Coordinates of C-alpha atoms and ligand atoms in Angstrom, one line a residue:
Chain A
X93 CA 115.7 111.6 93.4
X94 CA 116.1 109.7 90.1
X95 CA 113.5 107.5 88.2
X96 CA 113.0 104.3 89.2
X97 CA 114.4 101.5 87.1
X98 CA 112.0 98.0 88.1
X99 CA 112.8 94.9 87.2
X100 CA 109.9 91.4 88.0
X101 CA 110.3 88.9 90.0
X102 CA 108.9 85.9 88.3
X103 CA 111.3 83.6 87.8
X104 CA 113.9 81.8 89.7
X105 CA 116.1 83.4 87.3
X106 CA 115.5 87.4 87.6
X107 CA 116.5 87.2 90.8
X108 CA 120.0 87.1 89.0
X109 CA 119.1 90.0 86.3
X110 CA 117.8 91.8 89.7
X111 CA 121.4 91.8 91.7
X112 CA 123.2 92.4 88.0
X113 CA 121.0 95.6 87.9
X114 CA 121.2 97.0 91.2
X115 CA 124.9 96.2 91.9
X116 CA 126.4 97.8 88.5
X117 CA 123.8 100.6 90.3
X118 CA 125.7 100.2 93.6
X119 CA 128.9 100.0 91.3
X120 CA 128.0 103.3 89.7
X121 CA 127.4 105.3 93.1
X122 CA 130.7 104.1 94.4
X123 CA 130.4 102.0 96.7
X124 CA 133.1 100.1 98.2
X125 CA 132.8 96.2 97.3
X126 CA 131.4 95.3 100.7
X127 CA 129.0 97.0 100.1
X128 CA 127.5 96.0 97.2
X129 CA 127.8 92.4 97.4
X130 CA 125.6 94.0 101.0
X131 CA 123.5 95.3 97.8
X132 CA 123.3 92.3 96.5
X133 CA 122.6 90.2 98.5
X134 CA 120.2 92.1 100.0
X135 CA 118.9 91.8 96.5
X136 CA 118.6 88.2 96.6
X137 CA 116.9 87.3 99.5
X138 CA 113.9 90.7 99.1
X139 CA 113.2 89.0 95.2
X140 CA 113.7 85.8 96.9
X141 CA 111.0 86.0 98.9
X142 CA 109.0 87.4 96.8
X143 CA 109.3 84.5 94.1
X144 CA 108.6 82.2 96.6
X145 CA 105.7 83.6 98.5
X146 CA 104.5 85.2 95.8
X147 CA 102.4 85.0 91.9
X148 CA 105.0 87.7 90.9
X149 CA 106.1 90.8 92.4
X150 CA 108.8 93.5 91.4
X151 CA 112.0 94.8 92.6
X152 CA 112.8 98.5 91.9
X153 CA 115.8 100.6 92.5
X154 CA 116.0 104.2 93.5
X155 CA 118.9 106.5 94.0
X156 CA 117.9 109.7 96.8
X157 CA 120.3 112.6 97.6
X158 CA 119.7 114.8 100.9
X159 CA 121.5 116.7 102.9
X160 CA 125.0 115.9 101.2
X161 CA 124.8 111.7 101.7
X162 CA 123.7 109.9 98.1
X163 CA 121.6 106.5 99.2
X164 CA 120.1 103.5 96.9
X165 CA 117.1 102.6 97.9
X166 CA 115.2 99.0 97.4
X167 CA 112.2 98.8 96.8
X168 CA 110.1 95.8 96.8
X169 CA 106.5 95.2 95.7
X170 CA 103.8 92.5 96.1
X171 CA 100.3 91.7 95.9
X172 CA 101.2 88.0 97.1
X173 CA 98.8 86.9 100.3
X174 CA 100.6 89.7 103.1
X175 CA 102.5 89.3 106.1
X176 CA 100.6 88.6 109.4
X177 CA 102.9 89.4 112.1
X178 CA 105.4 92.1 110.8
X179 CA 107.3 91.6 113.7
X180 CA 107.1 87.8 113.8
X181 CA 109.2 87.1 110.7
X182 CA 111.7 90.1 111.6
X183 CA 112.8 87.5 114.2
X184 CA 115.6 85.5 113.1
X185 CA 115.2 81.7 112.3
X186 CA 111.5 82.0 111.6
X187 CA 110.4 80.2 108.3
X188 CA 107.4 79.2 106.5
X189 CA 109.4 77.5 103.7
X190 CA 111.9 75.1 106.0
X191 CA 114.8 78.2 104.9
X192 CA 117.4 79.6 107.7
X193 CA 114.7 82.3 108.4
X194 CA 117.9 85.0 107.8
X195 CA 116.5 86.5 105.0
X196 CA 114.4 88.9 106.5
X197 CA 117.1 89.6 109.6
X198 CA 119.7 90.1 107.6
X199 CA 118.0 92.6 104.9
X200 CA 118.0 95.1 107.8
X201 CA 121.1 94.6 108.8
X202 CA 123.0 94.6 105.3
X203 CA 121.4 98.0 104.7
X204 CA 121.3 100.5 106.4
X205 CA 117.2 101.4 106.6
X206 CA 114.7 99.4 106.9
X207 CA 110.4 99.6 107.0
X208 CA 108.2 97.1 105.8
X209 CA 104.3 97.6 105.5
X210 CA 102.1 94.4 104.6
X211 CA 98.4 94.2 104.4
X212 CA 97.2 89.9 104.4
X213 CA 95.4 89.8 101.7
X214 CA 96.5 92.6 99.8
X215 CA 100.4 92.1 99.4
X216 CA 103.6 93.9 101.1
X217 CA 105.9 96.7 100.0
X218 CA 109.7 96.5 101.6
X219 CA 112.4 99.3 101.4
X220 CA 115.6 99.4 101.8
X221 CA 118.1 101.9 102.0
X222 CA 122.1 101.8 102.1
X223 CA 124.0 105.7 102.5
X224 CA 126.9 106.0 100.7
X225 CA 130.4 106.5 102.3
Chain B
X107 CA 94.2 74.0 37.9
X108 CA 96.8 72.9 40.0
X109 CA 98.7 70.6 38.8
X110 CA 99.0 72.7 35.6
X111 CA 100.0 76.0 37.4
X112 CA 102.9 73.7 39.2
X113 CA 103.5 71.8 35.8
X114 CA 104.5 75.4 33.8
X115 CA 106.8 76.4 37.3
X116 CA 108.3 73.4 37.3
X117 CA 108.3 73.2 33.3
X118 CA 109.8 76.5 33.4
X119 CA 112.1 76.3 36.6
X120 CA 115.2 77.8 34.7
X121 CA 113.9 81.2 34.2
X122 CA 112.1 81.2 38.3
X123 CA 115.2 80.3 39.5
X124 CA 117.1 83.3 37.3
X125 CA 114.0 85.2 38.5
X126 CA 114.5 84.2 42.2
X127 CA 118.2 84.2 42.4
X128 CA 118.7 88.5 41.5
X129 CA 115.8 89.3 44.2
X130 CA 117.8 86.6 46.6
X131 CA 120.5 89.3 45.7
X132 CA 119.4 92.7 45.9
X133 CA 118.2 91.4 49.3
X134 CA 121.4 91.0 50.0
X135 CA 123.0 94.0 50.8
X136 CA 120.7 96.1 52.5
X137 CA 120.4 92.0 55.6
X138 CA 121.7 90.0 57.8
X139 CA 124.5 88.2 55.1
X140 CA 125.5 91.0 53.9
X141 CA 129.0 89.9 55.3
X142 CA 129.3 86.7 53.8
X143 CA 131.1 85.7 50.7
X144 CA 130.0 86.4 47.6
X145 CA 130.7 82.4 46.5
X146 CA 129.4 81.1 49.8
X147 CA 125.7 82.9 49.6
X148 CA 125.9 82.4 45.7
X149 CA 126.4 78.4 46.0
X150 CA 123.7 78.3 49.6
X151 CA 121.7 80.1 46.7
X152 CA 121.3 77.3 44.7
X153 CA 121.3 74.4 47.1
X154 CA 117.6 76.5 48.7
X155 CA 116.1 76.9 45.5
X156 CA 117.0 72.9 45.0
X157 CA 115.6 72.2 48.0
X158 CA 112.3 74.2 47.0
X159 CA 112.2 72.8 44.2
X160 CA 113.0 68.5 45.2
X161 CA 110.1 69.0 47.6
X162 CA 107.7 70.4 45.2
X163 CA 108.6 67.8 42.6
X164 CA 107.7 65.0 45.3
X165 CA 105.6 66.3 48.5
X166 CA 107.1 65.9 51.5
X167 CA 111.1 64.9 50.7
X168 CA 112.2 65.9 54.7
X169 CA 115.5 64.2 53.7
X170 CA 116.3 67.3 52.2
X171 CA 114.9 69.8 54.1
X172 CA 116.1 68.6 57.4
X173 CA 120.1 68.8 55.4
X174 CA 119.6 71.9 54.6
X175 CA 117.6 74.0 58.0
X176 CA 120.7 72.1 59.7
X177 CA 123.2 73.8 57.3
X178 CA 121.7 77.0 57.9
X179 CA 121.8 76.6 61.3
X180 CA 125.2 75.4 62.0
X181 CA 126.6 78.8 59.2
X182 CA 124.6 80.8 61.6
X183 CA 122.4 82.1 58.6
X184 CA 119.3 83.7 60.7
X185 CA 115.4 82.2 60.1
X186 CA 114.6 85.6 58.5
X187 CA 116.9 84.3 56.0
X188 CA 114.5 80.7 54.9
X189 CA 111.1 83.1 55.6
X190 CA 112.7 85.0 52.7
X191 CA 113.3 83.2 50.7
X192 CA 110.6 81.1 50.5
X193 CA 108.4 84.4 50.2
X194 CA 110.6 85.5 47.1
X195 CA 109.7 82.2 45.4
X196 CA 106.3 82.9 46.2
X197 CA 106.0 86.4 44.8
X198 CA 108.1 84.6 42.2
X199 CA 105.7 81.7 40.9
X200 CA 102.7 83.7 41.1
X201 CA 104.6 87.1 39.2
X202 CA 105.9 83.8 36.2
X203 CA 101.9 82.5 35.7
X204 CA 100.6 85.2 35.9
X205 CA 102.2 86.1 32.9
X206 CA 101.8 82.7 31.0
X207 CA 98.6 82.9 31.8
X208 CA 96.4 84.6 28.3
X209 CA 93.6 85.8 30.2
X210 CA 94.0 87.3 34.2
X211 CA 91.1 88.3 35.5
X212 CA 91.0 88.2 39.7
X213 CA 89.1 85.3 39.9
X214 CA 93.0 83.8 38.3
X215 CA 94.9 85.8 39.8
X216 CA 93.4 84.6 42.6
X217 CA 93.5 80.9 41.8
X218 CA 97.1 81.1 41.3
X219 CA 97.6 83.0 44.7
X220 CA 96.2 79.7 46.2
X221 CA 97.5 77.3 44.3
X222 CA 101.4 78.8 44.8
X223 CA 100.7 78.5 48.6
X224 CA 99.1 75.3 48.8
X225 CA 102.8 74.0 48.3
X226 CA 104.9 76.8 49.2
X227 CA 102.5 77.1 52.4
X228 CA 103.7 73.7 53.8
X229 CA 107.5 74.1 52.8
X230 CA 107.7 76.8 54.7
X231 CA 105.8 75.3 58.0
X232 CA 108.7 72.2 57.8
X233 CA 111.4 74.6 57.3
X234 CA 110.4 76.8 60.4
X235 CA 109.6 73.3 62.2
X236 CA 113.9 72.0 61.4
X237 CA 114.7 75.1 61.7
X238 CA 114.0 75.6 65.5
X239 CA 113.8 71.7 66.6
X240 CA 117.6 72.0 65.8
X241 CA 117.8 75.3 68.0
X242 CA 116.2 73.4 70.9
X243 CA 118.2 70.5 70.0
X244 CA 121.3 73.1 70.7
X245 CA 120.2 74.2 73.4
X246 CA 119.2 71.4 75.4
X247 CA 122.8 69.5 75.1
X248 CA 123.9 73.4 76.6
X249 CA 122.0 72.6 79.0
X250 CA 123.5 69.0 80.1
X251 CA 126.9 70.9 79.1
X252 CA 126.5 73.4 81.6
X253 CA 125.2 70.2 84.3
X254 CA 127.7 68.8 84.4
X255 CA 130.6 71.4 84.9
X256 CA 127.7 73.0 87.1
X257 CA 129.4 70.7 90.3
X258 CA 132.8 68.9 89.4
X259 CA 134.7 67.1 92.1
X260 CA 137.9 66.8 91.9
X261 CA 139.6 63.8 93.1
X262 CA 142.9 66.1 94.1
X263 CA 144.6 62.5 96.4
X264 CA 143.9 60.1 97.6
X265 CA 141.7 60.6 99.8
X266 CA 141.4 63.7 100.0
X267 CA 138.5 65.8 96.3
X268 CA 137.8 69.7 95.6
X269 CA 134.3 71.3 94.1
X270 CA 134.8 74.5 93.2
X271 CA 132.1 76.3 92.9
X272 CA 131.9 79.3 90.0
X273 CA 128.8 81.0 89.0
X274 CA 125.3 82.0 90.5
X275 CA 124.3 79.0 92.5
X276 CA 120.1 78.7 91.7
X277 CA 117.8 75.8 93.5
X278 CA 118.4 73.8 90.0
X279 CA 122.3 73.9 90.9
X280 CA 122.4 73.5 94.9
X281 CA 121.0 70.3 94.6
X282 CA 122.8 69.1 91.8
X283 CA 126.1 70.3 94.0
X284 CA 124.2 67.7 96.8
X285 CA 123.4 64.7 94.8
X286 CA 127.3 65.2 93.3
X287 CA 129.6 65.4 95.7
X288 CA 127.7 62.8 98.4
X289 CA 127.6 60.0 95.5
X290 CA 130.9 61.6 94.8
X291 CA 132.3 61.7 98.1
X292 CA 131.1 57.6 98.5
X293 CA 133.6 56.6 95.0
X294 CA 136.2 58.3 95.6
X295 CA 136.4 57.1 99.3
X296 CA 137.1 60.8 100.2
X297 CA 137.3 61.1 104.1
X298 CA 137.7 65.1 103.1
X299 CA 135.6 67.4 100.4
X300 CA 137.1 70.6 99.9
X301 CA 134.1 73.3 98.4
X302 CA 135.6 75.8 96.8
X303 CA 133.5 79.3 96.4
X304 CA 135.9 81.8 95.2
X305 CA 134.1 81.9 91.8
X306 CA 130.5 81.7 93.2
X307 CA 128.9 86.0 93.1
X308 CA 126.7 86.4 96.0
X309 CA 126.2 84.2 98.8
X310 CA 122.6 84.1 100.1
X311 CA 120.6 82.6 102.7
X312 CA 119.5 80.3 100.1
X313 CA 123.3 79.1 99.1
X314 CA 124.1 79.4 102.4
X315 CA 121.2 76.8 103.2
X316 CA 122.6 74.6 100.8
X317 CA 125.8 74.8 101.2
X318 CA 125.2 74.0 104.9
X319 CA 122.9 70.8 104.8
X320 CA 125.3 69.4 101.8
X321 CA 128.0 69.9 104.6
X322 CA 126.4 68.1 107.3
X323 CA 125.1 64.8 104.9
X324 CA 128.6 64.4 104.3
X325 CA 129.8 65.0 108.2
X326 CA 127.0 61.9 108.0
X327 CA 129.0 59.4 105.6
X328 CA 131.9 60.2 108.3
X329 CA 133.8 62.5 105.8
X330 CA 135.2 65.9 106.6
X331 CA 133.6 69.7 104.9
X332 CA 135.9 72.1 105.2
X333 CA 134.4 75.5 102.8
X334 CA 137.0 77.1 101.4
X335 CA 137.8 80.4 99.4
X336 CA 135.5 82.8 101.4
X337 CA 136.7 86.5 100.4
X338 CA 136.2 88.9 102.2
X339 CA 133.2 90.5 101.7
X340 CA 130.9 87.5 101.9
X341 CA 132.4 87.0 105.1
X342 CA 131.1 90.3 106.1
X343 CA 127.7 89.7 104.1
X344 CA 127.0 85.9 105.9
X345 CA 127.9 87.8 108.9
X346 CA 125.3 90.4 108.6
X347 CA 122.8 87.7 107.1
X348 CA 123.1 86.3 110.7
X349 CA 124.3 82.8 109.7
X350 CA 126.1 80.7 111.8
X351 CA 128.8 78.7 109.9
X352 CA 130.4 78.2 113.4
X353 CA 129.5 74.2 113.4
X354 CA 131.6 73.4 110.3
X355 CA 135.0 74.5 109.3
X356 CA 135.7 77.2 106.7
X357 CA 139.4 78.9 105.4
X358 CA 140.3 81.8 103.2
X359 CA 142.0 80.2 100.6
X360 CA 142.3 76.4 98.5
X361 CA 145.7 76.0 99.4
X362 CA 144.7 76.9 103.7
X363 CA 141.8 74.3 103.5
X364 CA 144.4 72.0 101.1
X365 CA 146.8 71.9 103.9
X366 CA 143.5 71.3 107.2
X367 CA 143.6 68.0 105.0
X368 CA 146.9 67.1 104.5
X369 CA 146.5 67.2 108.5
X370 CA 143.1 65.9 108.8
X371 CA 143.8 62.5 106.8
X372 CA 147.6 62.3 108.8
X373 CA 149.8 63.8 106.0
X374 CA 152.1 67.0 104.9
X375 CA 153.9 68.6 102.6
X376 CA 157.5 68.1 102.3
X377 CA 160.0 70.4 100.5
X378 CA 162.0 68.2 98.6
X379 CA 165.3 70.5 99.8
X380 CA 164.8 70.9 102.7
X381 CA 164.9 67.1 102.6
X382 CA 167.5 66.2 100.6
X383 CA 169.3 69.5 102.7
X384 CA 169.0 67.0 106.2
X385 CA 169.6 63.6 104.7
X386 CA 173.2 64.7 104.0
X387 CA 173.1 67.0 107.1
X388 CA 173.1 63.5 108.5
X389 CA 175.7 61.4 106.1
X390 CA 178.0 64.1 107.1
X391 CA 177.1 63.8 111.0
X392 CA 177.5 59.8 110.5
X393 CA 181.0 60.5 109.1
X394 CA 181.9 62.5 111.6
X395 CA 181.7 59.8 113.9
Ligands
LIG527 N1 107.3 88.7 99.6 C1 106.4 88.2 100.7 N2 105.5 87.9 101.0 C2 104.9 87.2 102.0 N3 105.1 86.5 103.3 C3 106.7 86.8 103.1 C4 107.2 87.7 102.1 N4 108.5 87.6 102.6 C5 108.7 86.9 103.8 N5 107.1 86.8 104.3 C6 107.4 85.7 104.6 O1 108.9 86.1 106.1 C7 108.9 84.8 106.5 C8 110.5 85.1 106.6 O2 110.9 85.5 105.3 P1 112.5 85.3 105.2 O3 113.1 85.2 104.1 O4 112.9 86.1 106.8 O5 112.8 83.9 105.6 P2 112.7 82.6 104.4 O6 112.3 83.1 103.6 O7 111.4 81.6 104.6 O8 114.1 81.4 104.4 P3 115.7 82.8 104.2 O9 116.6 82.2 105.6 O10 116.3 81.5 102.9 O11 115.3 84.2 103.5 C9 108.3 83.4 105.0 O12 109.0 82.5 105.4 C10 107.8 83.6 104.6 O13 106.6 83.3 105.6
LIG528 MG1 114.3 84.5 102.5

């Protein structure tokens, strides 16, 4: 496992910074154009949720290697309001901000592994992994 | 007291300028200005020291200070050139006055330093403000220029308009896209608008949402919006996100989109050569009769 590299998300343009860092790492790991686009989009969704729903948070990247495969881990962490009903936010079309409500379910489909942990009033931790072929 | 010190400095400006110039020149080697030609450096320094003296003589001569800081910005020199120059001037003046003094004790030194600070500090403040103010002005101009570039609308031909989008789309830009699109459609009387996203690096839900809304709004005012330039990887991520673009027309390339736009407006591109050939055939067939 490599040490994490993180981007703090506070302003809208921080989303672009996170996306660029993630894409660079994905490119270096040898992901193809389509997977790079998927990874960049997933980062964009997670970072934008931090920007929209919390004061600030972080997007971190980690490269994991196990059993002869390599993966890129995206970790989204915030100390925001938390998510009360995780099942609900994972439904397509559920949005509290008038958005498409496609962000979180979309990230799940864009990535290979996806996990949300959240506590109301404490914050949210989302971990998503894309495995390189 | 302070006036006396000032008089010393002004009356001996030649020696002070000389001391100042040699110190500034020694700064040049190990510094930012290393790759500037000697002549330019020399002449700018002369101007700088003149500005310093002019503004010490008649306090608050804003114009020369303004002009000078603008010149430094246009030359692309750093702010530290200005601050270093004024620090050196402070030091040189204090040294000079002390060198001229008969009795040098700590009270006197402190007097000299204080009074020199009184003339130099407002000048530092003024120059730094001018310098950063000019920068802010440049940044705001560039912002306007960027805004103008951010959602351009090109009326390529009668009733057909293209909006090529290049670069990241943030919320501000997304709003501009919508505004320009609607305004332009009405102004140019377009029946079809092609939004080209070939140059947009990431299409996430926010971008997709804004594009869908813009297309819907265009439809409401009676025109058709076609989304073109959808790269294969973008098509896949849009599908993964579960976004339904089925409701409005999309084409992979601007070229295909344009052909479709011609169809919608009841026109088509005719190859001139083919045309001539068919005319020739027609003429020939007429002859044969
Ligand atoms: N980090 C977070 N902290 C608190 N609530 C969140 C967080 N991320 C998402 N949510 C909640 O989950 C809902 C669904 O998120 P999701 O990203 O799927 O859709 P959205 O952001 O509303 O719209 P979009 O399709 O533009 O992403 C949000 O509307 C918000 O209420
Ligand atoms: Mg979202």
